[in-house]
PDB file of C-alpha atoms in Angstrom:
ATOM      1  CA  MET M  11       0.000   0.000   0.000  1.00 88.00           C
ATOM      2  CA  ILE M  12       2.826   2.400   0.757  1.00 96.00           C
ATOM      3  CA  SER M  13       4.417   1.894  -2.663  1.00 95.00           C
ATOM      4  CA  MET M  14       1.074   2.597  -4.349  1.00 96.00           C
ATOM      5  CA  PHE M  15       0.585   5.694  -2.193  1.00 98.00           C
ATOM      6  CA  ARG M  16       4.065   6.897  -3.177  1.00 98.00           C
ATOM      7  CA  ARG M  17       3.429   6.325  -6.888  1.00 97.00           C
ATOM      8  CA  ASN M  18       0.165   8.251  -6.740  1.00 97.00           C
ATOM      9  CA  ILE M  19       1.538  11.159  -4.779  1.00 98.00           C
ATOM     10  CA  LEU M  20       4.543  11.392  -7.115  1.00 98.00           C
ATOM     11  CA  ARG M  21       2.167  11.388 -10.061  1.00 97.00           C
ATOM     12  CA  TRP M  22       0.353  14.339  -8.495  1.00 97.00           C
ATOM     13  CA  TYR M  23       3.694  16.029  -7.762  1.00 98.00           C
ATOM     14  CA  SER M  24       4.777  15.890 -11.404  1.00 97.00           C
ATOM     15  CA  THR M  25       2.242  18.627 -12.199  1.00 96.00           C
ATOM     16  CA  GLY M  26       1.315  20.041  -8.783  1.00 96.00           C
ATOM     17  CA  ARG M  27       4.714  20.755  -7.305  1.00 96.00           C
ATOM     18  CA  ARG M  28       5.874  24.161  -6.159  1.00 97.00           C
ATOM     19  CA  THR M  29       9.156  25.750  -7.248  1.00 97.00           C
ATOM     20  CA  TYR M  30      11.622  27.331  -4.825  1.00 98.00           C
ATOM     21  CA  PRO M  31      15.293  28.305  -5.241  1.00 97.00           C
ATOM     22  CA  TRP M  32      16.554  25.746  -2.699  1.00 98.00           C
ATOM     23  CA  ARG M  33      14.949  23.018  -4.792  1.00 98.00           C
ATOM     24  CA  GLU M  34      16.982  24.048  -7.822  1.00 96.00           C
ATOM     25  CA  THR M  35      20.313  23.238  -6.175  1.00 96.00           C
ATOM     26  CA  THR M  36      22.056  20.156  -4.857  1.00 94.00           C
ATOM     27  CA  ASP M  37      24.414  22.210  -2.678  1.00 97.00           C
ATOM     28  CA  PRO M  38      24.090  20.614   0.790  1.00 98.00           C
ATOM     29  CA  TYR M  39      24.913  23.885   2.586  1.00 97.00           C
ATOM     30  CA  ARG M  40      22.201  25.848   0.798  1.00 97.00           C
ATOM     31  CA  ILE M  41      19.673  23.078   1.386  1.00 98.00           C
ATOM     32  CA  LEU M  42      20.612  22.846   5.074  1.00 98.00           C
ATOM     33  CA  ILE M  43      20.186  26.586   5.618  1.00 97.00           C
ATOM     34  CA  ALA M  44      16.876  26.545   3.724  1.00 97.00           C
ATOM     35  CA  GLU M  45      15.523  23.704   5.856  1.00 97.00           C
ATOM     36  CA  MET M  46      16.564  25.538   9.031  1.00 96.00           C
ATOM     37  CA  MET M  47      14.703  28.615   7.785  1.00 96.00           C
ATOM     38  CA  LEU M  48      11.624  26.577   6.859  1.00 95.00           C
ATOM     39  CA  GLN M  49      11.021  25.335  10.388  1.00 91.00           C
ATOM     40  CA  ARG M  50       7.567  26.548  11.440  1.00 87.00           C
ATOM     41  CA  THR M  51       7.659  29.032   8.565  1.00 92.00           C
ATOM     42  CA  LYS M  52       5.784  29.067   5.261  1.00 92.00           C
ATOM     43  CA  ALA M  53       7.976  28.510   2.223  1.00 95.00           C
ATOM     44  CA  ASP M  54       6.742  31.633   0.413  1.00 95.00           C
ATOM     45  CA  GLN M  55       8.027  33.731   3.313  1.00 94.00           C
ATOM     46  CA  VAL M  56      11.479  32.161   3.084  1.00 96.00           C
ATOM     47  CA  VAL M  57      12.226  32.938  -0.581  1.00 96.00           C
ATOM     48  CA  ASN M  58      13.387  36.555  -0.206  1.00 94.00           C
ATOM     49  CA  VAL M  59      15.309  35.887   3.005  1.00 95.00           C
ATOM     50  CA  TYR M  60      16.987  32.862   1.419  1.00 97.00           C
ATOM     51  CA  ASP M  61      18.122  34.921  -1.575  1.00 96.00           C
ATOM     52  CA  GLU M  62      19.402  37.739   0.644  1.00 95.00           C
ATOM     53  CA  PHE M  63      21.168  35.302   2.944  1.00 95.00           C
ATOM     54  CA  PHE M  64      23.200  33.717   0.159  1.00 95.00           C
ATOM     55  CA  THR M  65      23.901  37.034  -1.497  1.00 94.00           C
ATOM     56  CA  THR M  66      25.612  37.985   1.769  1.00 93.00           C
ATOM     57  CA  PHE M  67      26.862  34.631   3.044  1.00 92.00           C
ATOM     58  CA  ASN M  68      28.127  32.161   0.462  1.00 88.00           C
ATOM     59  CA  SER M  69      29.906  29.931   2.974  1.00 92.00           C
ATOM     60  CA  PRO M  70      29.926  28.972   6.676  1.00 95.00           C
ATOM     61  CA  ASP M  71      33.030  31.114   7.105  1.00 95.00           C
ATOM     62  CA  ALA M  72      31.133  34.231   5.957  1.00 94.00           C
ATOM     63  CA  VAL M  73      28.408  33.579   8.543  1.00 95.00           C
ATOM     64  CA  ILE M  74      30.939  33.215  11.347  1.00 94.00           C
ATOM     65  CA  LYS M  75      32.552  36.544  10.501  1.00 94.00           C
ATOM     66  CA  CYS M  76      29.234  38.406  10.578  1.00 91.00           C
ATOM     67  CA  SER M  77      27.757  40.004  13.696  1.00 91.00           C
ATOM     68  CA  ASP M  78      24.858  38.365  15.502  1.00 89.00           C
ATOM     69  CA  GLY M  79      22.831  41.541  15.013  1.00 91.00           C
ATOM     70  CA  ARG M  80      23.162  41.383  11.225  1.00 92.00           C
ATOM     71  CA  ILE M  81      21.989  37.780  11.133  1.00 92.00           C
ATOM     72  CA  GLU M  82      19.109  38.531  13.517  1.00 91.00           C
ATOM     73  CA  SER M  83      18.004  41.437  11.345  1.00 91.00           C
ATOM     74  CA  MET M  84      18.068  39.272   8.229  1.00 92.00           C
ATOM     75  CA  LEU M  85      15.984  36.529   9.847  1.00 92.00           C
ATOM     76  CA  LYS M  86      13.503  38.914  11.469  1.00 90.00           C
ATOM     77  CA  PRO M  87      10.885  38.598   8.646  1.00 90.00           C
ATOM     78  CA  LEU M  88      10.701  34.875   9.407  1.00 90.00           C
ATOM     79  CA  GLY M  89      10.231  35.377  13.125  1.00 85.00           C
ATOM     80  CA  LEU M  90      13.513  33.554  13.643  1.00 74.00           C
ATOM     81  CA  ARG M  91      15.566  36.242  15.368  1.00 75.00           C
ATOM     82  CA  TRP M  92      15.846  34.056  18.441  1.00 76.00           C
ATOM     83  CA  ARG M  93      17.336  31.274  16.302  1.00 80.00           C
ATOM     84  CA  ALA M  94      20.025  33.452  14.767  1.00 86.00           C
ATOM     85  CA  LYS M  95      22.646  31.998  17.101  1.00 89.00           C
ATOM     86  CA  ASN M  96      21.854  28.511  15.805  1.00 93.00           C
ATOM     87  CA  PHE M  97      22.810  29.567  12.284  1.00 94.00           C
ATOM     88  CA  LYS M  98      26.133  30.887  13.529  1.00 93.00           C
ATOM     89  CA  LYS M  99      26.858  27.923  15.801  1.00 95.00           C
ATOM     90  CA  ALA M 100      25.934  25.490  13.053  1.00 96.00           C
ATOM     91  CA  SER M 101      28.286  27.296  10.657  1.00 96.00           C
ATOM     92  CA  GLN M 102      31.064  27.130  13.252  1.00 96.00           C
ATOM     93  CA  ALA M 103      30.522  23.392  13.643  1.00 97.00           C
ATOM     94  CA  LEU M 104      30.558  22.868   9.894  1.00 97.00           C
ATOM     95  CA  LEU M 105      33.841  24.725   9.607  1.00 96.00           C
ATOM     96  CA  HIS M 106      35.687  23.462  12.680  1.00 96.00           C
ATOM     97  CA  THR M 107      34.260  19.958  13.129  1.00 97.00           C
ATOM     98  CA  PHE M 108      33.443  18.897   9.579  1.00 97.00           C
ATOM     99  CA  GLY M 109      36.063  20.795   7.590  1.00 96.00           C
ATOM    100  CA  GLY M 110      33.565  23.115   5.940  1.00 95.00           C
ATOM    101  CA  ARG M 111      31.372  20.325   4.547  1.00 96.00           C
ATOM    102  CA  VAL M 112      27.827  19.346   5.459  1.00 98.00           C
ATOM    103  CA  PRO M 113      27.902  15.865   7.037  1.00 98.00           C
ATOM    104  CA  ASP M 114      26.013  13.117   5.247  1.00 98.00           C
ATOM    105  CA  THR M 115      24.734  11.048   8.182  1.00 99.00           C
ATOM    106  CA  ARG M 116      21.711  11.647  10.387  1.00 99.00           C
ATOM    107  CA  GLU M 117      23.751  11.297  13.559  1.00 98.00           C
ATOM    108  CA  GLU M 118      26.321  13.912  12.525  1.00 99.00           C
ATOM    109  CA  LEU M 119      23.736  16.350  11.177  1.00 99.00           C
ATOM    110  CA  LYS M 120      21.821  16.226  14.457  1.00 98.00           C
ATOM    111  CA  THR M 121      24.896  17.466  16.304  1.00 98.00           C
ATOM    112  CA  LEU M 122      24.396  20.827  14.584  1.00 98.00           C
ATOM    113  CA  PRO M 123      22.411  23.386  16.602  1.00 95.00           C
ATOM    114  CA  GLY M 124      18.867  23.721  15.292  1.00 93.00           C
ATOM    115  CA  VAL M 125      18.923  20.435  13.384  1.00 97.00           C
ATOM    116  CA  GLY M 126      16.589  17.614  14.393  1.00 97.00           C
ATOM    117  CA  ASP M 127      15.378  14.463  12.676  1.00 98.00           C
ATOM    118  CA  TYR M 128      13.132  16.237  10.174  1.00 98.00           C
ATOM    119  CA  VAL M 129      15.735  18.710   8.912  1.00 98.00           C
ATOM    120  CA  ALA M 130      18.352  15.956   8.837  1.00 99.00           C
ATOM    121  CA  GLY M 131      16.072  13.691   6.809  1.00 99.00           C
ATOM    122  CA  MET M 132      15.222  16.390   4.288  1.00 99.00           C
ATOM    123  CA  VAL M 133      18.883  17.346   3.814  1.00 99.00           C
ATOM    124  CA  LEU M 134      20.012  13.743   3.411  1.00 99.00           C
ATOM    125  CA  SER M 135      17.271  12.867   0.947  1.00 99.00           C
ATOM    126  CA  THR M 136      17.353  16.026  -1.187  1.00 98.00           C
ATOM    127  CA  ALA M 137      21.061  16.931  -1.098  1.00 98.00           C
ATOM    128  CA  PHE M 138      22.608  13.451  -0.906  1.00 98.00           C
ATOM    129  CA  CYS M 139      19.815  11.339  -2.467  1.00 98.00           C
ATOM    130  CA  LYS M 140      19.825   9.046   0.552  1.00 98.00           C
ATOM    131  CA  CYS M 141      16.753   7.010   1.422  1.00 98.00           C
ATOM    132  CA  GLU M 142      16.127   8.857   4.680  1.00 98.00           C
ATOM    133  CA  TRP M 143      12.783   9.521   6.322  1.00 98.00           C
ATOM    134  CA  ALA M 144      11.459  12.909   7.384  1.00 98.00           C
ATOM    135  CA  VAL M 145       8.416  13.116   9.655  1.00 98.00           C
ATOM    136  CA  ASP M 146       6.587  16.245  10.770  1.00 96.00           C
ATOM    137  CA  SER M 147       2.946  16.953  11.616  1.00 95.00           C
ATOM    138  CA  ASN M 148       2.063  17.093   7.904  1.00 96.00           C
ATOM    139  CA  VAL M 149       3.409  13.608   7.250  1.00 97.00           C
ATOM    140  CA  VAL M 150       1.548  12.298  10.290  1.00 97.00           C
ATOM    141  CA  ARG M 151      -1.681  13.876   9.058  1.00 97.00           C
ATOM    142  CA  VAL M 152      -1.570  12.428   5.549  1.00 98.00           C
ATOM    143  CA  PHE M 153      -0.565   8.960   6.809  1.00 98.00           C
ATOM    144  CA  ARG M 154      -3.320   9.002   9.421  1.00 97.00           C
ATOM    145  CA  ARG M 155      -5.930  10.101   6.915  1.00 97.00           C
ATOM    146  CA  TYR M 156      -4.955   7.962   3.944  1.00 98.00           C
ATOM    147  CA  PHE M 157      -4.072   4.723   5.734  1.00 97.00           C
ATOM    148  CA  GLY M 158      -6.416   5.164   8.681  1.00 96.00           C
ATOM    149  CA  ILE M 159      -3.655   4.444  11.176  1.00 95.00           C
ATOM    150  CA  PRO M 160      -3.915   5.443  14.833  1.00 93.00           C
ATOM    151  CA  THR M 161      -1.399   7.955  16.164  1.00 93.00           C
ATOM    152  CA  SER M 162      -0.586   9.419  19.533  1.00 91.00           C
ATOM    153  CA  ARG M 163      -0.790  13.113  20.357  1.00 84.00           C
ATOM    154  CA  GLU M 164       2.891  13.407  19.377  1.00 85.00           C
ATOM    155  CA  GLY M 165       2.444  11.371  16.211  1.00 90.00           C
ATOM    156  CA  ARG M 166       5.768  12.365  14.704  1.00 89.00           C
ATOM    157  CA  ARG M 167       7.474  10.440  17.502  1.00 90.00           C
ATOM    158  CA  ASP M 168       5.480   7.246  16.969  1.00 95.00           C
ATOM    159  CA  ALA M 169       7.711   4.341  15.961  1.00 96.00           C
ATOM    160  CA  HIS M 170       5.149   2.980  13.491  1.00 96.00           C
ATOM    161  CA  VAL M 171       4.870   6.351  11.734  1.00 97.00           C
ATOM    162  CA  THR M 172       8.655   6.551  11.432  1.00 97.00           C
ATOM    163  CA  GLU M 173       8.741   3.032  10.012  1.00 97.00           C
ATOM    164  CA  MET M 174       6.148   3.932   7.397  1.00 98.00           C
ATOM    165  CA  ALA M 175       8.076   7.086   6.478  1.00 98.00           C
ATOM    166  CA  ARG M 176      11.271   5.052   6.199  1.00 98.00           C
ATOM    167  CA  ILE M 177       9.630   2.665   3.736  1.00 98.00           C
ATOM    168  CA  TYR M 178       7.981   5.539   1.864  1.00 98.00           C
ATOM    169  CA  SER M 179      11.359   7.253   1.350  1.00 98.00           C
ATOM    170  CA  SER M 180      12.991   4.036   0.111  1.00 97.00           C
ATOM    171  CA  SER M 181      12.658   4.984  -3.529  1.00 95.00           C
ATOM    172  CA  ARG M 182      14.869   5.826  -6.479  1.00 95.00           C
ATOM    173  CA  ASN M 183      14.513   9.520  -5.720  1.00 97.00           C
ATOM    174  CA  PRO M 184      13.890   9.895  -1.970  1.00 98.00           C
ATOM    175  CA  GLY M 185      14.240  13.665  -2.037  1.00 98.00           C
ATOM    176  CA  ARG M 186      11.513  13.995  -4.632  1.00 98.00           C
ATOM    177  CA  ALA M 187       9.300  11.630  -2.646  1.00 98.00           C
ATOM    178  CA  ASN M 188       9.715  13.644   0.556  1.00 98.00           C
ATOM    179  CA  LEU M 189       9.128  16.946  -1.230  1.00 98.00           C
ATOM    180  CA  ALA M 190       5.980  15.510  -2.804  1.00 98.00           C
ATOM    181  CA  ILE M 191       4.444  15.086   0.643  1.00 98.00           C
ATOM    182  CA  VAL M 192       5.507  18.614   1.611  1.00 97.00           C
ATOM    183  CA  ASP M 193       3.618  20.083  -1.347  1.00 98.00           C
ATOM    184  CA  PHE M 194       0.674  17.699  -1.233  1.00 98.00           C
ATOM    185  CA  THR M 195      -0.045  18.506   2.409  1.00 97.00           C
ATOM    186  CA  GLY M 196       0.379  22.218   1.741  1.00 96.00           C
ATOM    187  CA  ILE M 197      -1.941  22.337  -1.259  1.00 97.00           C
ATOM    188  CA  VAL M 198      -4.414  19.446  -1.071  1.00 98.00           C
ATOM    189  CA  CYS M 199      -4.363  17.554   2.238  1.00 98.00           C
ATOM    190  CA  LEU M 200      -4.698  20.675   4.364  1.00 97.00           C
ATOM    191  CA  PRO M 201      -5.052  20.588   8.170  1.00 95.00           C
ATOM    192  CA  ARG M 202      -8.502  22.166   7.862  1.00 94.00           C
ATOM    193  CA  LYS M 203     -10.884  21.757   4.965  1.00 94.00           C
ATOM    194  CA  PRO M 204      -8.752  19.394   2.842  1.00 96.00           C
ATOM    195  CA  LEU M 205      -9.580  19.431  -0.868  1.00 97.00           C
ATOM    196  CA  CYS M 206     -10.830  15.851  -0.880  1.00 96.00           C
ATOM    197  CA  ASN M 207     -13.143  16.146  -3.875  1.00 93.00           C
ATOM    198  CA  SER M 208     -10.293  17.240  -6.145  1.00 92.00           C
ATOM    199  CA  CYS M 209      -7.736  14.821  -4.681  1.00 96.00           C
ATOM    200  CA  GLY M 210      -6.495  12.104  -7.020  1.00 94.00           C
ATOM    201  CA  LEU M 211      -5.786   9.819  -4.062  1.00 96.00           C
ATOM    202  CA  ARG M 212      -9.297   9.923  -2.635  1.00 95.00           C
ATOM    203  CA  ARG M 213     -10.526   6.565  -3.934  1.00 94.00           C
ATOM    204  CA  ARG M 214      -8.153   4.686  -1.638  1.00 95.00           C
ATOM    205  CA  CYS M 215      -8.098   7.253   1.171  1.00 97.00           C
ATOM    206  CA  ASN M 216      -9.559   6.035   4.444  1.00 96.00           C
ATOM    207  CA  TYR M 217     -10.456   9.567   5.503  1.00 96.00           C
ATOM    208  CA  PHE M 218     -12.410  10.284   2.311  1.00 96.00           C
ATOM    209  CA  MET M 219     -14.242   6.982   2.467  1.00 94.00           C
ATOM    210  CA  ASN M 220     -15.370   7.764   6.009  1.00 92.00           C
ATOM    211  CA  LEU M 221     -16.143  11.457   5.760  1.00 86.00           C
ATOM    212  CA  ASP M 222     -19.381  10.992   7.676  1.00 69.00           C
ATOM    213  CA  ASP M 223     -17.458   9.663  10.673  1.00 51.00           C
ATOM    214  CA  LYS M 224     -15.811  11.931  13.197  1.00 46.00           C
ATOM    215  CA  GLU M 225     -12.059  11.873  12.876  1.00 46.00           C
ATOM    216  CA  SER M 226     -10.945  10.413  16.167  1.00 38.00           C
ATOM    217  CA  LYS M 227      -7.641   8.905  15.183  1.00 36.00           C
ATOM    218  CA  GLY M 228      -5.557  11.556  16.928  1.00 36.00           C
ATOM    219  CA  LYS M 229      -6.056  10.014  20.341  1.00 36.00           C
ATOM    220  CA  ALA M 230      -3.275   8.109  22.026  1.00 32.00           C
ATOM    221  CA  VAL M 231      -3.301   4.390  21.307  1.00 35.00           C
ATOM    222  CA  SER M 232      -1.362   1.392  22.534  1.00 36.00           C
ATOM    223  CA  THR M 233       1.842   0.433  20.746  1.00 36.00           C
ATOM    224  CA  LYS M 234       0.482  -3.061  20.065  1.00 40.00           C
ATOM    225  CA  SER M 235      -2.627  -1.658  18.385  1.00 39.00           C
ATOM    226  CA  SER M 236      -0.538   0.731  16.272  1.00 40.00           C
ATOM    227  CA  ILE M 237       1.845  -1.964  15.061  1.00 40.00           C
ATOM    228  CA  ASN M 238      -0.956  -4.371  14.132  1.00 43.00           C
ATOM    229  CA  THR M 239      -2.739  -1.671  12.117  1.00 44.00           C
ATOM    230  CA  VAL M 240       0.417  -0.571  10.311  1.00 46.00           C
ATOM    231  CA  ARG M 241       1.472  -4.079   9.302  1.00 45.00           C
ATOM    232  CA  GLY M 242      -1.376  -4.106   6.815  1.00 45.00           C
ATOM    233  CA  CYS M 243      -0.039  -0.940   5.150  1.00 50.00           C
ATOM    234  CA  ILE M 244       3.588  -1.978   4.773  1.00 49.00           C
ATOM    235  CA  ASP M 245       4.807  -3.545   1.562  1.00 46.00           C
ATOM    236  CA  TYR M 246       8.537  -3.974   1.176  1.00 37.00           C
ATOM    237  CA  ASP M 247       9.079  -3.189  -2.490  1.00 42.00           C
TER     238      ASP M 247
END
């Protein structure tokens, strides 16, 4: 079921995808900075700041040499002034710990300030074409709706959701697969008032087939129940 879901969502992505400058590069540093900016921020808001950032800072060394105030001012439109120090500390780590390169493992990436599992997964899949999962609230929502799986309140931390995301990203182009979910959940499978009637995945979507039922899958469930439900969705292709 997961492979079919991936094929369908990639089919939608081929015509429905959004275009942003960080998607037109394979430079790991640019992708890392973009993903750090995108945390809790809409992509359309990031475009101008992203362009300005790399007009000013074309390397980790340039960031280190800049004042905290300049970086804070640049990130202010994103509401990220308080995270400005993370950008500088991450650049310092890249330069002094990793020799100026962006590391290509989840464990190493997560040692950088401001980088968690989601950012690490997106960087690894889009910049390094590694089959790495990336789970945020949007991924949880589309998995819960489409497959009808139970999730806890902190669904992105559920082991069965991570396992499904890992299998989903195991494709020839994992970066494209992960970006497809980003766009699909931002355009079609919205948190409120999803566009179900115009969704090409609706015929196999559990949520659409049960629209008359109240959506109660967000409640905490036992691990045993979660695993048993998910086993029916997993196909190792």
